[in-house]
PDB file of C-alpha atoms in Angstrom:
ATOM      1  CA  MET A   1      97.935  66.492-144.082  1.00 47.00           C
ATOM      2  CA  LYS A   2      93.990  67.644-143.814  1.00 45.00           C
ATOM      3  CA  SER A   3      93.652  64.139-144.532  1.00 49.00           C
ATOM      4  CA  PHE A   4      95.406  62.803-141.358  1.00 36.00           C
ATOM      5  CA  SER A   5      94.113  65.311-138.761  1.00 42.00           C
ATOM      6  CA  PHE A   6      90.589  63.513-139.307  1.00 42.00           C
ATOM      7  CA  ILE A   7      91.744  60.438-139.219  1.00 39.00           C
ATOM      8  CA  LEU A   8      94.357  61.474-136.784  1.00 32.00           C
ATOM      9  CA  ILE A   9      90.290  63.196-135.269  1.00 37.00           C
ATOM     10  CA  THR A  10      88.673  60.970-135.812  1.00 42.00           C
ATOM     11  CA  LEU A  11      90.347  58.445-134.047  1.00 35.00           C
ATOM     12  CA  SER A  12      90.906  60.186-130.328  1.00 37.00           C
ATOM     13  CA  PHE A  13      86.632  59.857-130.982  1.00 39.00           C
ATOM     14  CA  LEU A  14      85.687  56.363-131.312  1.00 40.00           C
ATOM     15  CA  ILE A  15      88.478  55.929-128.663  1.00 33.00           C
ATOM     16  CA  LEU A  16      87.428  58.351-126.209  1.00 35.00           C
ATOM     17  CA  THR A  17      83.265  57.603-127.142  1.00 39.00           C
ATOM     18  CA  SER A  18      84.802  53.276-126.323  1.00 39.00           C
ATOM     19  CA  PHE A  19      85.815  53.708-123.401  1.00 34.00           C
ATOM     20  CA  LYS A  20      82.406  54.810-121.686  1.00 38.00           C
ATOM     21  CA  PRO A  21      82.082  55.473-117.289  1.00 36.00           C
ATOM     22  CA  SER A  22      80.759  52.743-115.427  1.00 39.00           C
ATOM     23  CA  VAL A  23      77.387  52.943-113.838  1.00 42.00           C
ATOM     24  CA  GLN A  24      77.006  50.719-111.538  1.00 50.00           C
ATOM     25  CA  GLU A  25      73.772  48.764-111.255  1.00 82.00           C
ATOM     26  CA  PHE A  26      71.319  50.315-109.205  1.00 93.00           C
ATOM     27  CA  GLN A  27      71.771  49.601-105.479  1.00 96.00           C
ATOM     28  CA  GLY A  28      69.997  49.656-102.372  1.00 97.00           C
ATOM     29  CA  GLN A  29      70.643  49.091 -98.329  1.00 97.00           C
ATOM     30  CA  ALA A  30      68.005  49.163 -95.874  1.00 98.00           C
ATOM     31  CA  PHE A  31      68.254  48.382 -92.191  1.00 98.00           C
ATOM     32  CA  TYR A  32      65.406  47.044 -89.929  1.00 98.00           C
ATOM     33  CA  PHE A  33      64.827  46.381 -86.696  1.00 95.00           C
ATOM     34  CA  SER A  34      62.027  44.072 -85.303  1.00 94.00           C
ATOM     35  CA  LYS A  35      60.158  44.128 -81.908  1.00 92.00           C
ATOM     36  CA  SER A  36      57.723  41.681 -80.844  1.00 84.00           C
ATOM     37  CA  LYS A  37      55.626  40.933 -77.939  1.00 79.00           C
ATOM     38  CA  MET A  38      55.788  38.573 -75.442  1.00 64.00           C
ATOM     39  CA  GLU A  39      52.622  36.440 -75.144  1.00 65.00           C
ATOM     40  CA  LEU A  40      52.612  33.375 -72.409  1.00 54.00           C
ATOM     41  CA  GLY A  41      49.434  32.635 -73.057  1.00 56.00           C
ATOM     42  CA  THR A  42      46.986  30.591 -69.510  1.00 54.00           C
ATOM     43  CA  TRP A  43      50.862  30.311 -67.764  1.00 54.00           C
ATOM     44  CA  GLY A  44      51.097  34.388 -67.771  1.00 55.00           C
ATOM     45  CA  ALA A  45      48.410  34.402 -65.576  1.00 56.00           C
ATOM     46  CA  LYS A  46      50.164  32.683 -63.091  1.00 59.00           C
ATOM     47  CA  MET A  47      53.345  34.898 -62.635  1.00 64.00           C
ATOM     48  CA  SER A  48      54.214  38.160 -60.590  1.00 69.00           C
ATOM     49  CA  GLU A  49      54.692  41.482 -63.119  1.00 69.00           C
ATOM     50  CA  ALA A  50      58.505  40.725 -62.318  1.00 64.00           C
ATOM     51  CA  GLN A  51      58.442  36.847 -63.748  1.00 59.00           C
ATOM     52  CA  LYS A  52      56.990  38.174 -66.593  1.00 54.00           C
ATOM     53  CA  LYS A  53      60.062  40.362 -66.622  1.00 60.00           C
ATOM     54  CA  GLN A  54      62.218  38.209 -66.057  1.00 58.00           C
ATOM     55  CA  ILE A  55      61.395  36.447 -68.767  1.00 56.00           C
ATOM     56  CA  GLN A  56      61.175  38.773 -71.315  1.00 56.00           C
ATOM     57  CA  ALA A  57      65.204  40.602 -70.899  1.00 56.00           C
ATOM     58  CA  ARG A  58      66.045  36.475 -71.236  1.00 56.00           C
ATOM     59  CA  LEU A  59      63.957  36.240 -74.677  1.00 57.00           C
ATOM     60  CA  LYS A  60      65.448  39.091 -75.065  1.00 53.00           C
ATOM     61  CA  ASN A  61      67.645  38.254 -78.457  1.00 59.00           C
ATOM     62  CA  ARG A  62      64.541  36.798 -79.993  1.00 66.00           C
ATOM     63  CA  LEU A  63      62.037  38.949 -79.570  1.00 76.00           C
ATOM     64  CA  GLU A  64      64.389  41.582 -80.438  1.00 88.00           C
ATOM     65  CA  LYS A  65      66.014  41.540 -83.762  1.00 92.00           C
ATOM     66  CA  THR A  66      68.713  43.932 -86.361  1.00 95.00           C
ATOM     67  CA  PHE A  67      68.000  42.941 -90.512  1.00 96.00           C
ATOM     68  CA  VAL A  68      70.066  43.962 -93.337  1.00 97.00           C
ATOM     69  CA  LEU A  69      68.045  43.500 -96.996  1.00 98.00           C
ATOM     70  CA  SER A  70      70.443  44.514-100.044  1.00 97.00           C
ATOM     71  CA  PHE A  71      68.475  44.659-103.481  1.00 98.00           C
ATOM     72  CA  ASN A  72      68.557  45.769-106.396  1.00 97.00           C
ATOM     73  CA  LYS A  73      65.642  46.421-108.834  1.00 96.00           C
ATOM     74  CA  GLU A  74      64.962  42.206-109.130  1.00 97.00           C
ATOM     75  CA  GLU A  75      66.466  40.409-106.428  1.00 97.00           C
ATOM     76  CA  SER A  76      67.251  41.102-102.362  1.00 98.00           C
ATOM     77  CA  VAL A  77      69.304  39.013 -99.741  1.00 98.00           C
ATOM     78  CA  PHE A  78      67.368  39.723 -96.354  1.00 97.00           C
ATOM     79  CA  ASN A  79      69.800  38.758 -92.994  1.00 95.00           C
ATOM     80  CA  GLU A  80      69.316  38.653 -89.513  1.00 91.00           C
ATOM     81  CA  GLU A  81      72.521  40.195 -88.170  1.00 84.00           C
ATOM     82  CA  ASP A  82      74.478  38.063 -84.861  1.00 69.00           C
ATOM     83  CA  GLN A  83      73.426  38.184 -81.540  1.00 56.00           C
ATOM     84  CA  VAL A  84      74.118  36.954 -78.084  1.00 52.00           C
ATOM     85  CA  ASP A  85      72.245  36.691 -75.451  1.00 49.00           C
ATOM     86  CA  ALA A  86      71.045  39.521 -72.985  1.00 45.00           C
ATOM     87  CA  MET A  87      71.627  37.868 -69.811  1.00 44.00           C
ATOM     88  CA  SER A  88      74.277  34.456 -70.241  1.00 44.00           C
ATOM     89  CA  GLY A  89      76.383  36.555 -73.691  1.00 48.00           C
ATOM     90  CA  ALA A  90      76.188  32.416 -75.886  1.00 45.00           C
ATOM     91  CA  THR A  91      73.825  32.427 -78.935  1.00 48.00           C
ATOM     92  CA  ASP A  92      70.460  31.302 -78.460  1.00 49.00           C
ATOM     93  CA  THR A  93      71.518  27.115 -80.131  1.00 50.00           C
ATOM     94  CA  TRP A  94      68.046  26.514 -79.396  1.00 48.00           C
ATOM     95  CA  GLY A  95      66.443  29.430 -81.427  1.00 51.00           C
ATOM     96  CA  SER A  96      68.678  29.379 -84.126  1.00 59.00           C
ATOM     97  CA  ASN A  97      67.765  25.957 -85.164  1.00 58.00           C
ATOM     98  CA  PHE A  98      63.543  27.494 -85.517  1.00 60.00           C
ATOM     99  CA  SER A  99      64.598  30.327 -86.948  1.00 74.00           C
ATOM    100  CA  ARG A 100      64.842  31.878 -90.335  1.00 82.00           C
ATOM    101  CA  GLY A 101      67.878  31.912 -92.034  1.00 88.00           C
ATOM    102  CA  GLU A 102      69.569  33.858 -95.309  1.00 94.00           C
ATOM    103  CA  GLN A 103      67.323  34.326 -97.876  1.00 96.00           C
ATOM    104  CA  TYR A 104      67.340  35.223-101.064  1.00 98.00           C
ATOM    105  CA  LYS A 105      64.285  36.611-102.937  1.00 98.00           C
ATOM    106  CA  ASN A 106      63.498  36.888-107.115  1.00 98.00           C
ATOM    107  CA  VAL A 107      60.606  39.235-107.944  1.00 97.00           C
ATOM    108  CA  LYS A 108      61.314  38.761-111.458  1.00 96.00           C
ATOM    109  CA  GLU A 109      61.258  34.964-111.576  1.00 97.00           C
ATOM    110  CA  ASN A 110      59.603  34.327-108.311  1.00 97.00           C
ATOM    111  CA  VAL A 111      62.016  32.799-106.862  1.00 97.00           C
ATOM    112  CA  LEU A 112      62.730  31.993-103.137  1.00 97.00           C
ATOM    113  CA  ILE A 113      65.817  30.503-101.756  1.00 97.00           C
ATOM    114  CA  GLN A 114      66.601  30.170 -98.599  1.00 96.00           C
ATOM    115  CA  SER A 115      69.345  28.543 -96.375  1.00 95.00           C
ATOM    116  CA  GLN A 116      68.244  26.878 -93.706  1.00 92.00           C
ATOM    117  CA  GLU A 117      70.221  24.832 -90.957  1.00 89.00           C
ATOM    118  CA  PHE A 118      68.170  22.773 -88.056  1.00 85.00           C
ATOM    119  CA  TYR A 119      70.932  20.368 -85.670  1.00 81.00           C
ATOM    120  CA  GLY A 120      73.847  20.929 -87.059  1.00 82.00           C
ATOM    121  CA  LYS A 121      72.201  20.227 -91.240  1.00 89.00           C
ATOM    122  CA  LYS A 122      72.384  22.275 -93.794  1.00 93.00           C
ATOM    123  CA  PHE A 123      69.239  22.674 -96.473  1.00 94.00           C
ATOM    124  CA  LEU A 124      68.691  25.295 -99.375  1.00 96.00           C
ATOM    125  CA  VAL A 125      64.652  25.969 -99.577  1.00 96.00           C
ATOM    126  CA  LYS A 126      63.924  26.520-102.708  1.00 97.00           C
ATOM    127  CA  ASP A 127      60.144  27.763-103.805  1.00 97.00           C
ATOM    128  CA  LYS A 128      58.236  30.129-105.010  1.00 97.00           C
ATOM    129  CA  LEU A 129      58.030  34.006-102.881  1.00 97.00           C
ATOM    130  CA  GLN A 130      55.344  33.652-100.770  1.00 94.00           C
ATOM    131  CA  SER A 131      52.081  34.676-103.075  1.00 95.00           C
ATOM    132  CA  ILE A 132      50.639  38.393-100.893  1.00 97.00           C
ATOM    133  CA  GLU A 133      47.275  39.981-102.746  1.00 97.00           C
ATOM    134  CA  TRP A 134      48.321  44.050-100.885  1.00 98.00           C
ATOM    135  CA  LYS A 135      45.238  45.860-100.749  1.00 98.00           C
ATOM    136  CA  MET A 136      46.414  48.783-101.310  1.00 96.00           C
ATOM    137  CA  GLY A 137      44.731  52.335 -99.943  1.00 94.00           C
ATOM    138  CA  SER A 138      45.118  56.440 -99.668  1.00 94.00           C
ATOM    139  CA  GLU A 139      46.674  56.034 -96.335  1.00 97.00           C
ATOM    140  CA  SER A 140      50.095  57.826 -95.846  1.00 98.00           C
ATOM    141  CA  LYS A 141      52.561  59.272 -93.225  1.00 98.00           C
ATOM    142  CA  GLN A 142      56.178  59.623 -93.304  1.00 98.00           C
ATOM    143  CA  ILE A 143      59.305  57.567 -92.477  1.00 97.00           C
ATOM    144  CA  GLY A 144      62.699  58.810 -91.598  1.00 95.00           C
ATOM    145  CA  GLN A 145      62.318  60.876 -95.039  1.00 96.00           C
ATOM    146  CA  TYR A 146      60.044  58.704 -96.753  1.00 98.00           C
ATOM    147  CA  LEU A 147      56.511  59.469 -97.420  1.00 98.00           C
ATOM    148  CA  CYS A 148      54.974  56.133 -97.407  1.00 98.00           C
ATOM    149  CA  PHE A 149      51.320  54.480 -97.519  1.00 98.00           C
ATOM    150  CA  LYS A 150      49.472  52.066 -96.217  1.00 98.00           C
ATOM    151  CA  ALA A 151      48.229  48.242 -98.172  1.00 98.00           C
ATOM    152  CA  THR A 152      47.089  45.402 -96.012  1.00 98.00           C
ATOM    153  CA  SER A 153      46.756  41.135 -96.062  1.00 98.00           C
ATOM    154  CA  LEU A 154      45.484  38.054 -95.728  1.00 97.00           C
ATOM    155  CA  VAL A 155      47.937  35.509 -95.239  1.00 96.00           C
ATOM    156  CA  PRO A 156      47.289  32.212 -93.827  1.00 94.00           C
ATOM    157  CA  THR A 157      50.197  31.888 -90.323  1.00 91.00           C
ATOM    158  CA  ALA A 158      52.086  29.384 -91.073  1.00 88.00           C
ATOM    159  CA  GLU A 159      53.187  30.641 -94.378  1.00 90.00           C
ATOM    160  CA  LEU A 160      54.505  32.876 -92.649  1.00 90.00           C
ATOM    161  CA  THR A 161      56.400  31.026 -90.246  1.00 85.00           C
ATOM    162  CA  TRP A 162      57.535  27.985 -92.166  1.00 84.00           C
ATOM    163  CA  TYR A 163      61.112  27.697 -91.402  1.00 83.00           C
ATOM    164  CA  ASP A 164      59.631  27.677 -87.520  1.00 80.00           C
ATOM    165  CA  PHE A 165      57.490  24.918 -84.824  1.00 66.00           C
ATOM    166  CA  SER A 166      55.452  24.288 -81.929  1.00 60.00           C
ATOM    167  CA  TRP A 167      54.395  21.159 -80.125  1.00 54.00           C
ATOM    168  CA  SER A 168      51.411  21.929 -81.206  1.00 57.00           C
ATOM    169  CA  ASP A 169      52.019  21.437 -84.506  1.00 59.00           C
ATOM    170  CA  LEU A 170      52.471  17.444 -83.114  1.00 58.00           C
ATOM    171  CA  ARG A 171      48.794  17.174 -81.288  1.00 56.00           C
ATOM    172  CA  PRO A 172      46.871  15.028 -83.558  1.00 53.00           C
ATOM    173  CA  ALA A 173      44.290  16.445 -85.288  1.00 46.00           C
ATOM    174  CA  ALA A 174      40.638  16.282 -85.188  1.00 44.00           C
ATOM    175  CA  THR A 175      40.146  14.026 -88.185  1.00 46.00           C
ATOM    176  CA  GLU A 176      37.096  12.386 -88.470  1.00 48.00           C
ATOM    177  CA  LYS A 177      33.536  12.781 -87.720  1.00 50.00           C
ATOM    178  CA  LYS A 178      29.822  10.267 -87.167  1.00 50.00           C
ATOM    179  CA  THR A 179      26.397  11.488 -87.069  1.00 50.00           C
ATOM    180  CA  ASP A 180      23.717  10.280 -84.092  1.00 52.00           C
ATOM    181  CA  SER A 181      23.222   7.014 -86.488  1.00 53.00           C
ATOM    182  CA  THR A 182      25.464   4.411 -85.530  1.00 55.00           C
ATOM    183  CA  ASP A 183      25.171   3.578 -89.403  1.00 54.00           C
ATOM    184  CA  ALA A 184      26.782   6.515 -90.776  1.00 56.00           C
ATOM    185  CA  THR A 185      29.667   7.919 -92.667  1.00 59.00           C
ATOM    186  CA  ILE A 186      32.416   8.689 -91.595  1.00 60.00           C
ATOM    187  CA  GLU A 187      33.301  12.804 -93.169  1.00 60.00           C
ATOM    188  CA  PRO A 188      36.575  14.246 -92.361  1.00 59.00           C
ATOM    189  CA  ILE A 189      36.747  16.891 -90.725  1.00 59.00           C
ATOM    190  CA  VAL A 190      38.240  19.818 -93.158  1.00 60.00           C
ATOM    191  CA  PRO A 191      41.148  22.206 -90.883  1.00 68.00           C
ATOM    192  CA  GLU A 192      40.568  25.449 -90.275  1.00 82.00           C
ATOM    193  CA  ILE A 193      43.289  27.604 -90.894  1.00 86.00           C
ATOM    194  CA  GLN A 194      44.244  30.190 -89.709  1.00 91.00           C
ATOM    195  CA  LEU A 195      45.197  33.382 -91.217  1.00 95.00           C
ATOM    196  CA  THR A 196      47.526  36.816 -89.991  1.00 96.00           C
ATOM    197  CA  GLU A 197      46.257  40.497 -90.987  1.00 97.00           C
ATOM    198  CA  ILE A 198      48.963  41.870 -92.286  1.00 98.00           C
ATOM    199  CA  GLU A 199      49.621  46.283 -92.592  1.00 98.00           C
ATOM    200  CA  ALA A 200      52.745  46.899 -94.893  1.00 98.00           C
ATOM    201  CA  TRP A 201      54.162  51.039 -95.300  1.00 98.00           C
ATOM    202  CA  TYR A 202      55.825  51.268 -98.643  1.00 98.00           C
ATOM    203  CA  THR A 203      57.505  54.004-100.504  1.00 98.00           C
ATOM    204  CA  LEU A 204      56.811  54.676-104.026  1.00 98.00           C
ATOM    205  CA  GLN A 205      60.356  57.063-103.231  1.00 97.00           C
ATOM    206  CA  ILE A 206      63.126  53.582-104.018  1.00 97.00           C
ATOM    207  CA  PRO A 207      60.527  52.066-107.148  1.00 97.00           C
ATOM    208  CA  VAL A 208      61.225  48.308-106.082  1.00 97.00           C
ATOM    209  CA  SER A 209      58.938  45.469-105.075  1.00 98.00           C
ATOM    210  CA  HIS A 210      61.292  43.855-102.083  1.00 98.00           C
ATOM    211  CA  GLY A 211      60.727  44.512 -98.543  1.00 98.00           C
ATOM    212  CA  PRO A 212      62.081  42.414 -95.637  1.00 97.00           C
ATOM    213  CA  ALA A 213      61.157  38.787 -94.625  1.00 95.00           C
ATOM    214  CA  GLU A 214      58.413  37.363 -96.618  1.00 96.00           C
ATOM    215  CA  TYR A 215      56.437  40.322 -97.794  1.00 97.00           C
ATOM    216  CA  TRP A 216      57.363  42.068-101.725  1.00 98.00           C
ATOM    217  CA  GLY A 217      55.231  42.926-104.722  1.00 98.00           C
ATOM    218  CA  LEU A 218      54.797  46.074-103.880  1.00 98.00           C
ATOM    219  CA  PRO A 219      55.280  49.700-105.915  1.00 97.00           C
ATOM    220  CA  GLY A 220      57.713  50.912-103.927  1.00 98.00           C
ATOM    221  CA  LEU A 221      59.970  49.629-100.933  1.00 98.00           C
ATOM    222  CA  ILE A 222      58.532  48.409 -97.664  1.00 98.00           C
ATOM    223  CA  LEU A 223      60.135  49.858 -94.520  1.00 98.00           C
ATOM    224  CA  GLU A 224      57.175  49.128 -92.581  1.00 98.00           C
ATOM    225  CA  VAL A 225      55.706  45.689 -91.957  1.00 98.00           C
ATOM    226  CA  SER A 226      53.390  44.483 -89.187  1.00 97.00           C
ATOM    227  CA  ALA A 227      52.314  40.788 -88.930  1.00 96.00           C
ATOM    228  CA  GLY A 228      50.743  39.597 -85.605  1.00 91.00           C
ATOM    229  CA  ASN A 229      52.266  40.451 -82.310  1.00 91.00           C
ATOM    230  CA  THR A 230      55.530  41.572 -84.230  1.00 94.00           C
ATOM    231  CA  THR A 231      56.547  44.838 -86.359  1.00 97.00           C
ATOM    232  CA  ILE A 232      59.489  45.238 -88.568  1.00 97.00           C
ATOM    233  CA  LEU A 233      59.989  48.542 -88.860  1.00 98.00           C
ATOM    234  CA  CYS A 234      63.685  50.378 -91.524  1.00 98.00           C
ATOM    235  CA  SER A 235      65.863  52.595 -89.714  1.00 97.00           C
ATOM    236  CA  LYS A 236      68.228  53.281 -92.251  1.00 97.00           C
ATOM    237  CA  VAL A 237      68.193  53.021 -96.297  1.00 97.00           C
ATOM    238  CA  VAL A 238      71.341  53.690 -97.753  1.00 97.00           C
ATOM    239  CA  ILE A 239      70.909  54.065-102.046  1.00 96.00           C
ATOM    240  CA  ASN A 240      73.941  52.999-104.714  1.00 94.00           C
ATOM    241  CA  PRO A 241      76.341  53.058-102.324  1.00 93.00           C
ATOM    242  CA  THR A 242      80.115  53.460-102.886  1.00 91.00           C
ATOM    243  CA  GLU A 243      81.266  49.540-102.540  1.00 91.00           C
ATOM    244  CA  GLU A 244      79.206  47.561-105.146  1.00 92.00           C
ATOM    245  CA  ILE A 245      77.105  45.072-102.382  1.00 93.00           C
ATOM    246  CA  LEU A 246      77.790  41.315-103.889  1.00 92.00           C
ATOM    247  CA  ILE A 247      73.696  39.862-104.001  1.00 95.00           C
ATOM    248  CA  GLU A 248      73.716  35.916-104.634  1.00 95.00           C
ATOM    249  CA  ALA A 249      71.973  33.370-103.597  1.00 96.00           C
ATOM    250  CA  PRO A 250      72.787  31.186-100.904  1.00 95.00           C
ATOM    251  CA  ASP A 251      73.614  27.934-102.411  1.00 95.00           C
ATOM    252  CA  LYS A 252      74.572  25.274-100.079  1.00 94.00           C
ATOM    253  CA  GLY A 253      72.971  22.647 -98.252  1.00 94.00           C
ATOM    254  CA  ASN A 254      69.891  19.603 -99.484  1.00 93.00           C
ATOM    255  CA  GLU A 255      67.851  21.398-102.081  1.00 96.00           C
ATOM    256  CA  ILE A 256      64.417  20.884-100.727  1.00 94.00           C
ATOM    257  CA  THR A 257      61.316  22.652-100.724  1.00 95.00           C
ATOM    258  CA  LYS A 258      59.331  24.561 -97.675  1.00 93.00           C
ATOM    259  CA  SER A 259      56.653  21.947 -97.125  1.00 91.00           C
ATOM    260  CA  GLU A 260      59.610  19.651 -96.776  1.00 93.00           C
ATOM    261  CA  TYR A 261      61.109  21.011 -94.693  1.00 90.00           C
ATOM    262  CA  GLN A 262      58.352  21.690 -92.116  1.00 86.00           C
ATOM    263  CA  ALA A 263      58.027  18.157 -92.766  1.00 88.00           C
ATOM    264  CA  THR A 264      61.542  17.225 -91.988  1.00 87.00           C
ATOM    265  CA  ILE A 265      61.606  19.364 -88.745  1.00 85.00           C
ATOM    266  CA  GLN A 266      58.031  18.236 -87.148  1.00 80.00           C
ATOM    267  CA  GLU A 267      60.074  15.057 -87.720  1.00 84.00           C
ATOM    268  CA  LYS A 268      62.636  14.497 -86.253  1.00 81.00           C
ATOM    269  CA  MET A 269      60.746  16.693 -82.463  1.00 78.00           C
ATOM    270  CA  LEU A 270      58.821  13.654 -83.050  1.00 80.00           C
ATOM    271  CA  GLU A 271      61.719  11.527 -82.569  1.00 79.00           C
ATOM    272  CA  MET A 272      63.078  13.978 -80.139  1.00 76.00           C
ATOM    273  CA  ARG A 273      59.360  14.078 -78.609  1.00 75.00           C
ATOM    274  CA  ASN A 274      59.736   9.872 -78.495  1.00 77.00           C
ATOM    275  CA  ASN A 275      62.549   9.450 -77.235  1.00 77.00           C
ATOM    276  CA  ARG A 276      62.314  11.633 -73.855  1.00 72.00           C
ATOM    277  CA  GLY A 277      58.756  10.201 -72.942  1.00 62.00           C
ATOM    278  CA  ARG A 278      57.996  13.293 -72.007  1.00 54.00           C
ATOM    279  CA  ARG A 279      54.602  14.906 -73.181  1.00 51.00           C
ATOM    280  CA  TYR A 280      54.124  18.568 -74.486  1.00 44.00           C
TER     281      TYR A 280
END
């Protein structure tokens, strides 16, 4: 009887220890909103304040956006929330061709996978994450309930907006120069690389190397980042929500690299310009 009781107790212990409560993988969601300053260049000097306000209202959905960053320890998915045109109530079809698609980052594997759609054609951009050499300082500030520290960097502007397009991209740049001598050899001109200053604020209270958009690589979640004329600020963070978050890379579209995608856009826009017979 004693041996039977011992066996029963042993079996009960083994059964109980085999059914361990499931521990949810560390996950979170960060909600961001971005604001960009409207740059009208030389055209702005010719406009009245009323005209500027009208244009700003018309472009509100391009200047102000909301995003969600879903993440675990190694992966993240960054998505823009759908918006409608502030004036017409329609979606921004033209702007969507040059906006950031669903963005997946894996900081452990140094992998970027981003879905892009350009005039109805789907692309799956696969590349390495943007290299950012952060300079971390001691300056701090509070963002919501999180203590954040400042970090700065300089990044080539084109690398931050590789999915975007400007008509100036099609203007032929000078590629060679000559000296005063007519017999002098032609020397190539190295194009100047434009850099954008980045200011980021991250919190060690959420120890993951994620951040919105192209930004990552700090020892804590990036809650605020300013680059050029755009600021992205986190409004809410949810850690380990009740419902499990599905974090998966997009998998539909023609596989392509960032540089190949840029070349594809420029080729298509050049074709459109030539067909219209217009100069920009």
